[in-house]
Amino acid sequence: MKKTKLLPVILTFALLFTGCGTAKPASVVESAIKCLQENNLEEASQYFAKGDTDETEAVEKVTDGTEEDTENATGNAFLSVMNDFAKEHAKDITYEIKDTKEDGDEATVTVKVTYKDAGPVTKLAYQDLIKQSVSSALTSSLAGTDGDIDDSDMSAMFIKSFENAQDSAAFVDKTETLKISCKKVDGKWKISDSTDLLNIYYGNILNTLEKVTSDDSDSNEDSKDDTESDTSEPETTATETSETESSGATDNSSDVTTYDTPTTASYTMWDD
């Protein structure tokens, strides 16, 4: 009789421990955010699926000390500004898990996050960087040099521009509702796309830089297209003008034959 009563209790504990064996998607997302709040990127990286995004690889570079292995000094400047901002403001991140939807080995965790947005400051800093680089290149050109700007100079210019931009813009609180994608890797839940969380950790600097650099690229393409268009238009206009003049001459001839007292300007010109 006693064994019969104990059986349900044993089964209940077995189920509880089984449930605790693998952290749920919401717990994984929450743990990752807590690590980011504490600027513990090395620990946070264990909650991300390896190699799924460029941003995840960037985090790995930061955590293993190879952040200086980026392509150029300008890239290092961006990363330096981002890291300095995160160290100061990651603690300001707050969050609330709103919902979790699981579908087999995939899941989506909805989380409401509030953080310090450095987007406006970043945009001003980048615009100032472009102005300074153009001015510097022009000055070098007028001085008879090649006009190229050293990467280290560009790096220093952006860091200074970011500092100065804070006099005209501020880091403001911003709230977003994110849908964090997760998946099972070797039986454990991992965040499969770290882009949104890392962008928040870096105060929206990542997205802002991507947007302004993309806008610059689009602007240059538009200018190129406009130039090509302007070059081809005169030829078309000249052809149309020639056809119009030819047509006008024929009409004028008709006017001479038809009217005793022609009054059109085209006829007078033709007559002369």
Coordinates of N, CA and C in Angstrom, one line a residue, residues 38-259:
E38 N 25.6 42.7 -17.6 CA 26.8 42.7 -16.7 C 28.1 42.8 -17.6
N39 N 28.0 43.1 -18.9 CA 29.1 43.2 -19.8 C 29.9 41.9 -19.8
N40 N 29.3 40.8 -19.6 CA 30.0 39.5 -19.6 C 29.7 38.8 -21.0
L41 N 30.4 39.2 -22.0 CA 30.2 38.7 -23.4 C 30.7 37.3 -23.5
E42 N 31.7 36.9 -22.8 CA 32.2 35.6 -22.8 C 31.2 34.6 -22.4
E43 N 30.5 34.9 -21.3 CA 29.5 34.0 -20.8 C 28.2 34.1 -21.7
A44 N 27.9 35.3 -22.2 CA 26.8 35.4 -23.1 C 26.9 34.6 -24.3
S45 N 28.1 34.4 -24.8 CA 28.3 33.7 -26.1 C 27.9 32.3 -26.0
Q46 N 27.8 31.7 -24.9 CA 27.4 30.3 -24.7 C 26.0 30.1 -25.0
Y47 N 25.2 31.2 -25.0 CA 23.8 31.0 -25.3 C 23.4 31.3 -26.8
F48 N 24.5 31.6 -27.5 CA 24.3 31.9 -29.0 C 24.7 30.7 -29.8
A49 N 24.0 30.3 -30.8 CA 24.4 29.3 -31.7 C 25.6 29.8 -32.5
K50 N 26.7 29.0 -32.5 CA 28.0 29.5 -33.1 C 27.8 29.7 -34.6
G51 N 28.4 30.8 -35.1 CA 28.6 31.0 -36.5 C 27.3 31.3 -37.3
D52 N 26.1 31.5 -36.6 CA 24.9 31.7 -37.3 C 24.8 33.2 -37.9
T53 N 25.5 34.1 -37.3 CA 25.4 35.5 -37.8 C 26.8 36.1 -37.7
D54 N 27.0 37.1 -38.5 CA 28.3 37.9 -38.4 C 28.5 38.5 -37.0
E55 N 27.4 38.9 -36.4 CA 27.5 39.6 -35.1 C 28.0 38.6 -34.1
T56 N 27.5 37.3 -34.1 CA 28.0 36.3 -33.2 C 29.5 36.2 -33.3
E57 N 30.0 36.1 -34.6 CA 31.4 36.0 -34.8 C 32.2 37.2 -34.2
A58 N 31.5 38.4 -34.3 CA 32.1 39.6 -33.8 C 32.2 39.5 -32.3
V59 N 31.2 39.0 -31.6 CA 31.3 38.8 -30.2 C 32.4 37.9 -29.8
E60 N 32.6 36.8 -30.6 CA 33.7 35.8 -30.3 C 35.0 36.5 -30.4
K61 N 35.2 37.4 -31.4 CA 36.4 38.1 -31.5 C 36.7 39.0 -30.3
V62 N 35.6 39.7 -29.8 CA 35.8 40.6 -28.7 C 36.2 39.7 -27.4
T63 N 35.5 38.6 -27.3 CA 35.7 37.8 -26.0 C 37.1 37.1 -26.0
D64 N 37.6 36.8 -27.2 CA 38.9 36.1 -27.2 C 40.1 37.1 -27.4
G65 N 39.8 38.4 -27.4 CA 40.8 39.4 -27.4 C 41.4 39.7 -28.8
T66 N 40.7 39.3 -29.9 CA 41.2 39.6 -31.2 C 40.4 40.7 -31.9
E67 N 39.8 41.6 -31.1 CA 39.0 42.6 -31.7 C 39.8 43.6 -32.6
E68 N 41.1 43.6 -32.4 CA 41.9 44.4 -33.3 C 42.2 43.8 -34.6
D69 N 41.7 42.6 -34.9 CA 42.0 41.9 -36.1 C 40.9 42.3 -37.2
T70 N 40.3 43.4 -37.1 CA 39.3 43.8 -38.1 C 40.1 44.3 -39.3
E71 N 39.3 44.7 -40.4 CA 40.0 45.0 -41.6 C 40.8 46.3 -41.6
N72 N 40.4 47.3 -40.9 CA 41.2 48.5 -40.9 C 41.0 49.3 -39.6
A73 N 41.7 50.4 -39.4 CA 41.6 51.2 -38.2 C 40.3 51.8 -38.0
T74 N 39.6 52.1 -39.1 CA 38.2 52.7 -39.0 C 37.3 51.7 -38.3
G75 N 37.4 50.4 -38.7 CA 36.6 49.4 -38.1 C 36.9 49.2 -36.7
N76 N 38.2 49.3 -36.3 CA 38.5 49.3 -34.9 C 38.0 50.5 -34.1
A77 N 37.9 51.6 -34.8 CA 37.3 52.8 -34.1 C 35.8 52.6 -33.8
F78 N 35.1 52.1 -34.8 CA 33.7 51.8 -34.6 C 33.5 50.8 -33.4
L79 N 34.3 49.8 -33.4 CA 34.2 48.8 -32.3 C 34.6 49.4 -31.0
S80 N 35.6 50.2 -31.0 CA 36.0 50.9 -29.7 C 34.9 51.7 -29.1
V81 N 34.3 52.5 -30.0 CA 33.2 53.4 -29.5 C 32.0 52.5 -29.0
M82 N 31.7 51.4 -29.7 CA 30.6 50.5 -29.3 C 30.9 49.9 -28.0
N83 N 32.1 49.4 -27.8 CA 32.5 48.7 -26.5 C 32.5 49.7 -25.4
D84 N 33.0 50.9 -25.6 CA 33.0 51.9 -24.5 C 31.5 52.3 -24.1
F85 N 30.7 52.4 -25.1 CA 29.3 52.7 -24.8 C 28.6 51.6 -24.0
A86 N 28.9 50.4 -24.5 CA 28.2 49.2 -23.8 C 28.7 49.1 -22.4
K87 N 30.0 49.3 -22.1 CA 30.5 49.2 -20.8 C 29.8 50.2 -19.8
E88 N 29.4 51.3 -20.4 CA 28.8 52.4 -19.6 C 27.3 52.2 -19.4
H89 N 26.6 51.7 -20.5 CA 25.2 51.7 -20.5 C 24.5 50.4 -20.6
A90 N 25.2 49.3 -20.6 CA 24.6 48.0 -20.7 C 23.7 47.7 -19.4
K91 N 24.2 48.3 -18.3 CA 23.4 48.2 -17.0 C 22.0 48.8 -17.1
D92 N 21.8 49.7 -18.1 CA 20.5 50.4 -18.2 C 19.5 49.5 -18.9
I93 N 19.9 48.4 -19.5 CA 19.0 47.5 -20.2 C 18.0 46.9 -19.2
T94 N 16.7 47.0 -19.5 CA 15.7 46.3 -18.7 C 14.8 45.4 -19.7
Y95 N 14.2 44.4 -19.2 CA 13.5 43.5 -20.1 C 12.3 42.8 -19.4
E96 N 11.4 42.3 -20.3 CA 10.3 41.5 -19.8 C 9.9 40.5 -20.8
I97 N 10.0 39.2 -20.4 CA 9.6 38.1 -21.3 C 8.1 38.1 -21.5
K98 N 7.6 38.2 -22.7 CA 6.2 38.4 -22.9 C 5.5 37.1 -23.4
D99 N 6.3 36.3 -24.2 CA 5.6 35.1 -24.7 C 6.7 34.1 -25.3
T100 N 6.4 32.9 -25.4 CA 7.2 31.9 -26.0 C 6.4 30.9 -26.9
K101 N 6.9 30.7 -28.1 CA 6.2 29.7 -29.0 C 7.2 28.7 -29.4
E102 N 6.9 27.4 -29.2 CA 7.8 26.4 -29.6 C 7.2 25.6 -30.7
D103 N 8.0 25.2 -31.6 CA 7.6 24.3 -32.8 C 8.7 23.4 -33.1
G104 N 8.6 22.2 -32.4 CA 9.7 21.2 -32.6 C 11.0 21.7 -32.0
D105 N 12.0 21.8 -32.9 CA 13.4 22.2 -32.5 C 13.6 23.7 -32.7
E106 N 12.5 24.4 -33.0 CA 12.6 25.9 -33.1 C 11.7 26.6 -32.2
A107 N 12.0 27.8 -31.8 CA 11.1 28.5 -30.9 C 11.3 30.0 -31.2
T108 N 10.3 30.8 -30.8 CA 10.4 32.3 -30.8 C 10.0 32.8 -29.5
V109 N 10.9 33.6 -28.9 CA 10.7 34.3 -27.6 C 10.4 35.7 -27.8
T110 N 9.3 36.2 -27.4 CA 9.0 37.6 -27.5 C 9.4 38.3 -26.2
V111 N 10.2 39.3 -26.3 CA 10.7 40.0 -25.1 C 10.6 41.6 -25.4
K112 N 10.2 42.3 -24.3 CA 10.1 43.7 -24.4 C 11.3 44.3 -23.7
V113 N 12.1 45.1 -24.5 CA 13.4 45.6 -24.0 C 13.5 47.1 -24.0
T114 N 14.0 47.7 -23.0 CA 14.2 49.1 -22.9 C 15.7 49.3 -22.7
Y115 N 16.3 50.3 -23.5 CA 17.8 50.5 -23.5 C 18.1 51.9 -23.9
K116 N 19.3 52.3 -23.7 CA 19.8 53.6 -24.2 C 20.1 53.5 -25.7
D117 N 19.5 54.4 -26.4 CA 19.7 54.5 -27.8 C 20.7 55.6 -28.2
A118 N 21.8 55.1 -28.8 CA 22.8 56.0 -29.3 C 22.7 56.3 -30.7
G119 N 21.6 56.0 -31.4 CA 21.5 56.1 -32.8 C 21.6 57.6 -33.3
P120 N 20.9 58.6 -32.7 CA 21.1 60.0 -33.1 C 22.5 60.5 -33.0
V121 N 23.2 60.1 -31.9 CA 24.6 60.5 -31.7 C 25.5 59.9 -32.8
T122 N 25.2 58.7 -33.1 CA 26.0 58.0 -34.1 C 25.9 58.6 -35.4
K123 N 24.7 58.9 -35.8 CA 24.4 59.5 -37.1 C 25.1 60.9 -37.2
L124 N 25.0 61.7 -36.2 CA 25.7 63.0 -36.2 C 27.2 62.8 -36.3
A125 N 27.7 61.8 -35.6 CA 29.2 61.6 -35.6 C 29.7 61.1 -37.0
Y126 N 28.9 60.3 -37.6 CA 29.3 59.8 -39.0 C 29.2 60.9 -40.0
Q127 N 28.2 61.7 -39.9 CA 28.1 62.9 -40.8 C 29.3 63.8 -40.7
D128 N 29.7 64.0 -39.4 CA 30.9 64.9 -39.1 C 32.1 64.2 -39.6
L129 N 32.2 62.9 -39.5 CA 33.4 62.2 -40.0 C 33.5 62.4 -41.5
I130 N 32.4 62.3 -42.3 CA 32.4 62.5 -43.7 C 32.9 63.9 -44.1
K131 N 32.4 64.9 -43.4 CA 32.8 66.3 -43.6 C 34.3 66.5 -43.4
Q132 N 34.7 65.9 -42.3 CA 36.2 66.1 -42.0 C 37.1 65.4 -43.0
S133 N 36.6 64.2 -43.4 CA 37.4 63.4 -44.4 C 37.5 64.1 -45.7
V134 N 36.4 64.7 -46.1 CA 36.3 65.4 -47.4 C 37.2 66.7 -47.3
S135 N 37.1 67.4 -46.2 CA 37.9 68.6 -46.0 C 39.4 68.2 -46.0
S136 N 39.7 67.2 -45.3 CA 41.1 66.8 -45.2 C 41.7 66.3 -46.5
A137 N 40.9 65.6 -47.3 CA 41.3 65.2 -48.6 C 41.5 66.3 -49.5
L138 N 40.6 67.3 -49.4 CA 40.7 68.5 -50.3 C 42.0 69.3 -49.9
T139 N 42.2 69.5 -48.6 CA 43.4 70.2 -48.2 C 44.7 69.5 -48.6
S140 N 44.7 68.2 -48.5 CA 45.9 67.5 -49.0 C 46.1 67.6 -50.5
S141 N 45.0 67.6 -51.2 CA 45.1 67.7 -52.7 C 45.6 69.1 -53.1
L142 N 45.1 70.1 -52.4 CA 45.6 71.5 -52.7 C 47.1 71.6 -52.3
A143 N 47.5 70.9 -51.3 CA 48.9 70.9 -50.9 C 49.8 70.1 -51.8
G144 N 49.2 69.5 -52.8 CA 50.0 68.7 -53.7 C 50.3 67.3 -53.3
T145 N 49.7 66.8 -52.3 CA 49.9 65.4 -51.8 C 48.8 64.5 -52.5
D146 N 48.8 63.2 -52.2 CA 47.9 62.3 -52.8 C 46.5 62.4 -52.4
G147 N 46.2 63.1 -51.2 CA 44.9 63.3 -50.8 C 44.3 62.1 -50.0
D148 N 45.0 61.0 -49.8 CA 44.5 59.9 -49.1 C 44.6 60.2 -47.6
I149 N 43.6 59.6 -46.8 CA 43.6 59.8 -45.4 C 44.1 58.5 -44.7
D150 N 45.0 58.6 -43.8 CA 45.5 57.4 -43.1 C 44.4 56.8 -42.3
D151 N 44.3 55.5 -42.2 CA 43.3 54.8 -41.4 C 43.3 55.2 -39.9
S152 N 44.5 55.4 -39.4 CA 44.6 55.8 -38.0 C 44.1 57.2 -37.8
D153 N 44.2 58.1 -38.8 CA 43.6 59.4 -38.7 C 42.1 59.3 -38.7
M154 N 41.6 58.5 -39.6 CA 40.2 58.3 -39.7 C 39.6 57.8 -38.4
S155 N 40.3 56.8 -37.8 CA 39.9 56.3 -36.6 C 39.8 57.3 -35.5
A156 N 40.8 58.1 -35.4 CA 40.8 59.2 -34.3 C 39.7 60.2 -34.6
M157 N 39.5 60.5 -35.9 CA 38.4 61.4 -36.3 C 37.0 61.0 -35.8
F158 N 36.8 59.7 -36.0 CA 35.4 59.2 -35.7 C 35.2 59.2 -34.2
I159 N 36.2 58.7 -33.4 CA 36.1 58.7 -32.0 C 35.9 60.1 -31.4
K160 N 36.6 61.1 -32.0 CA 36.4 62.5 -31.6 C 35.0 63.0 -32.0
S161 N 34.6 62.6 -33.2 CA 33.3 63.1 -33.7 C 32.2 62.5 -32.8
F162 N 32.3 61.3 -32.4 CA 31.3 60.7 -31.5 C 31.2 61.4 -30.2
E163 N 32.4 61.8 -29.6 CA 32.4 62.6 -28.4 C 31.7 63.9 -28.6
N164 N 32.0 64.6 -29.7 CA 31.5 65.9 -29.9 C 30.0 65.9 -30.2
A165 N 29.5 64.8 -30.9 CA 28.1 64.7 -31.2 C 27.2 64.6 -30.0
Q166 N 27.8 64.2 -28.9 CA 27.0 64.1 -27.6 C 26.6 65.5 -27.1
D167 N 27.3 66.6 -27.6 CA 26.9 67.9 -27.2 C 25.6 68.4 -27.9
S168 N 25.3 67.7 -29.1 CA 24.1 68.1 -29.9 C 23.0 67.1 -29.8
A169 N 23.3 65.9 -29.4 CA 22.3 64.8 -29.3 C 22.5 64.1 -28.0
A170 N 21.5 63.3 -27.6 CA 21.6 62.6 -26.3 C 21.3 61.1 -26.5
F171 N 21.7 60.3 -25.5 CA 21.3 58.9 -25.5 C 20.0 58.9 -24.8
V172 N 19.0 58.4 -25.5 CA 17.6 58.4 -25.0 C 17.1 57.0 -24.7
D173 N 16.2 56.9 -23.8 CA 15.6 55.5 -23.6 C 14.7 55.1 -24.7
K174 N 14.8 53.9 -25.2 CA 14.0 53.4 -26.3 C 13.5 52.0 -25.9
T175 N 12.2 51.8 -26.2 CA 11.6 50.5 -25.9 C 11.3 49.8 -27.2
E176 N 11.7 48.5 -27.3 CA 11.3 47.7 -28.5 C 10.8 46.3 -28.0
T177 N 9.9 45.8 -28.9 CA 9.5 44.4 -28.6 C 10.2 43.5 -29.7
L178 N 11.0 42.6 -29.2 CA 11.8 41.7 -30.1 C 11.2 40.3 -30.1
K179 N 11.4 39.7 -31.2 CA 11.1 38.3 -31.4 C 12.4 37.5 -31.6
I180 N 12.9 36.9 -30.6 CA 14.2 36.2 -30.6 C 14.0 34.8 -31.1
S181 N 14.7 34.5 -32.2 CA 14.7 33.1 -32.7 C 15.6 32.2 -32.0
C182 N 15.1 31.0 -31.6 CA 16.0 30.0 -31.0 C 15.9 28.7 -31.7
K183 N 16.8 27.8 -31.4 CA 16.8 26.5 -32.0 C 17.6 25.5 -31.1
K184 N 17.3 24.2 -31.2 CA 18.0 23.3 -30.5 C 19.3 22.9 -31.2
V185 N 20.4 22.9 -30.4 CA 21.7 22.5 -30.9 C 22.2 21.4 -29.9
D186 N 22.4 20.2 -30.4 CA 22.8 19.1 -29.6 C 21.9 19.0 -28.4
G187 N 20.6 19.1 -28.6 CA 19.7 18.9 -27.5 C 19.5 20.1 -26.6
K188 N 20.2 21.2 -26.8 CA 20.1 22.4 -25.9 C 19.6 23.6 -26.8
W189 N 18.8 24.4 -26.1 CA 18.3 25.6 -26.8 C 19.3 26.7 -26.9
K190 N 19.5 27.3 -28.1 CA 20.4 28.3 -28.3 C 19.7 29.5 -29.1
I191 N 20.2 30.7 -28.9 CA 19.7 31.8 -29.7 C 20.3 31.7 -31.1
S192 N 19.4 31.5 -32.1 CA 19.9 31.3 -33.4 C 20.3 32.6 -34.2
D193 N 19.7 33.7 -33.7 CA 20.0 35.0 -34.4 C 20.2 36.0 -33.3
S194 N 21.5 36.4 -33.1 CA 21.9 37.3 -32.0 C 21.8 38.8 -32.4
T195 N 21.4 39.1 -33.7 CA 21.5 40.4 -34.2 C 20.8 41.5 -33.3
D196 N 19.6 41.2 -33.0 CA 18.8 42.2 -32.3 C 19.3 42.4 -30.9
L197 N 19.7 41.4 -30.2 CA 20.2 41.5 -28.8 C 21.5 42.3 -28.8
L198 N 22.4 42.0 -29.7 CA 23.6 42.7 -29.8 C 23.5 44.1 -30.2
N199 N 22.5 44.4 -31.1 CA 22.3 45.8 -31.4 C 21.8 46.6 -30.2
I200 N 21.0 46.0 -29.4 CA 20.5 46.7 -28.2 C 21.7 46.8 -27.2
Y201 N 22.5 45.8 -27.1 CA 23.7 45.9 -26.2 C 24.6 47.1 -26.6
Y202 N 24.7 47.3 -27.9 CA 25.6 48.3 -28.4 C 24.8 49.6 -28.7
G203 N 23.6 49.8 -28.1 CA 22.9 51.0 -28.1 C 22.4 51.5 -29.5
N204 N 22.1 50.5 -30.4 CA 21.6 50.8 -31.7 C 22.7 51.4 -32.6
I205 N 24.0 51.3 -32.2 CA 25.1 51.9 -33.0 C 25.2 51.0 -34.2
L206 N 25.1 49.7 -34.1 CA 25.3 48.7 -35.2 C 24.3 49.1 -36.3
N207 N 23.0 49.1 -36.0 CA 22.0 49.4 -37.0 C 22.2 50.8 -37.7
T208 N 22.5 51.8 -36.9 CA 22.7 53.1 -37.4 C 23.8 53.2 -38.4
L209 N 25.0 52.6 -38.0 CA 26.1 52.6 -38.9 C 25.8 51.9 -40.2
E210 N 25.1 50.8 -40.1 CA 24.7 50.1 -41.3 C 23.8 50.9 -42.2
K211 N 22.9 51.6 -41.6 CA 22.0 52.4 -42.4 C 22.6 53.6 -43.0
V212 N 23.5 54.4 -42.3 CA 24.1 55.6 -42.8 C 25.1 55.2 -43.9
T213 N 25.8 54.1 -43.7 CA 26.8 53.7 -44.8 C 26.1 53.2 -46.0
S214 N 24.9 52.6 -45.8 CA 24.1 52.1 -46.9 C 23.5 53.3 -47.7
D215 N 23.0 54.3 -46.9 CA 22.5 55.5 -47.6 C 23.5 56.2 -48.4
D216 N 24.8 56.3 -47.9 CA 25.9 56.9 -48.6 C 26.1 56.2 -49.9
S217 N 26.1 54.9 -49.8 CA 26.3 54.0 -51.0 C 25.2 54.2 -52.1
D218 N 24.0 54.3 -51.6 CA 22.8 54.5 -52.5 C 22.9 55.9 -53.1
S219 N 23.3 56.9 -52.3 CA 23.5 58.3 -52.8 C 24.5 58.3 -53.9
N220 N 25.6 57.7 -53.7 CA 26.7 57.7 -54.8 C 26.2 57.0 -56.0
E221 N 25.4 55.9 -55.9 CA 24.9 55.2 -57.1 C 23.9 56.1 -57.8
D222 N 23.0 56.9 -57.0 CA 22.1 57.8 -57.7 C 22.8 58.9 -58.4
S223 N 23.8 59.4 -57.8 CA 24.6 60.5 -58.5 C 25.2 59.9 -59.8
K224 N 25.7 58.7 -59.8 CA 26.3 58.1 -61.0 C 25.2 57.9 -62.0
D225 N 24.0 57.5 -61.6 CA 22.9 57.3 -62.6 C 22.5 58.6 -63.2
D226 N 22.4 59.7 -62.3 CA 22.0 61.0 -62.8 C 23.0 61.5 -63.9
T227 N 24.3 61.3 -63.6 CA 25.3 61.7 -64.5 C 25.2 61.1 -65.9
E228 N 25.0 59.7 -65.8 CA 24.9 59.0 -67.0 C 23.6 59.4 -67.8
S229 N 22.6 59.7 -67.1 CA 21.3 60.1 -67.7 C 21.5 61.5 -68.3
D230 N 22.2 62.4 -67.6 CA 22.4 63.7 -68.2 C 23.2 63.7 -69.5
T231 N 24.2 62.7 -69.5 CA 25.0 62.6 -70.7 C 24.3 62.1 -71.9
S232 N 23.3 61.3 -71.7 CA 22.6 60.7 -72.8 C 21.5 61.6 -73.3
E233 N 20.9 62.4 -72.4 CA 19.8 63.2 -72.8 C 20.1 64.3 -73.9
P234 N 21.2 65.0 -73.9 CA 21.4 65.9 -75.0 C 21.4 65.3 -76.3
E235 N 21.9 64.0 -76.5 CA 21.9 63.4 -77.8 C 20.4 63.2 -78.2
T236 N 19.6 62.7 -77.3 CA 18.2 62.5 -77.7 C 17.5 63.8 -78.0
T237 N 17.8 64.8 -77.2 CA 17.1 66.1 -77.4 C 17.5 66.7 -78.8
A238 N 18.8 66.5 -79.1 CA 19.3 67.0 -80.4 C 18.6 66.3 -81.6
T239 N 18.4 65.0 -81.4 CA 17.7 64.2 -82.5 C 16.3 64.7 -82.6
E240 N 15.6 64.9 -81.4 CA 14.2 65.3 -81.5 C 14.1 66.7 -82.1
T241 N 15.1 67.6 -81.7 CA 15.1 68.9 -82.3 C 15.2 68.9 -83.8
S242 N 16.1 68.1 -84.2 CA 16.4 67.9 -85.7 C 15.1 67.5 -86.4
E243 N 14.4 66.5 -85.8 CA 13.2 66.0 -86.4 C 12.1 67.0 -86.4
T244 N 12.1 67.8 -85.3 CA 11.0 68.9 -85.2 C 11.3 69.9 -86.3
E245 N 12.6 70.3 -86.4 CA 12.9 71.4 -87.4 C 12.5 70.9 -88.8
S246 N 12.8 69.6 -89.1 CA 12.5 69.0 -90.4 C 11.0 69.0 -90.6
S247 N 10.3 68.6 -89.6 CA 8.8 68.6 -89.7 C 8.3 70.0 -89.9
G248 N 8.9 71.0 -89.2 CA 8.5 72.4 -89.3 C 8.7 72.9 -90.7
A249 N 9.8 72.5 -91.3 CA 10.1 73.0 -92.6 C 9.1 72.5 -93.6
T250 N 8.6 71.3 -93.5 CA 7.6 70.7 -94.4 C 6.3 71.5 -94.2
D251 N 6.0 71.7 -92.9 CA 4.7 72.4 -92.6 C 4.7 73.8 -93.2
N252 N 5.9 74.5 -93.1 CA 6.0 75.9 -93.6 C 5.8 75.9 -95.1
S253 N 6.3 74.9 -95.8 CA 6.2 74.8 -97.2 C 4.7 74.7 -97.5
S254 N 4.0 73.9 -96.7 CA 2.5 73.8 -96.9 C 1.8 75.1 -96.7
D255 N 2.3 75.8 -95.7 CA 1.7 77.1 -95.4 C 1.8 78.1 -96.6
V256 N 3.0 78.1 -97.3 CA 3.2 79.0 -98.4 C 2.3 78.7 -99.5
T257 N 2.0 77.4 -99.7 CA 1.1 77.0 -100.8 C -0.3 77.3 -100.6
T258 N -0.7 77.2 -99.3 CA -2.1 77.3 -98.9 C -2.6 78.7 -98.7
Y259 N -1.8 79.6 -98.0 CA -2.3 80.9 -97.6 C -1.7 82.0 -98.5

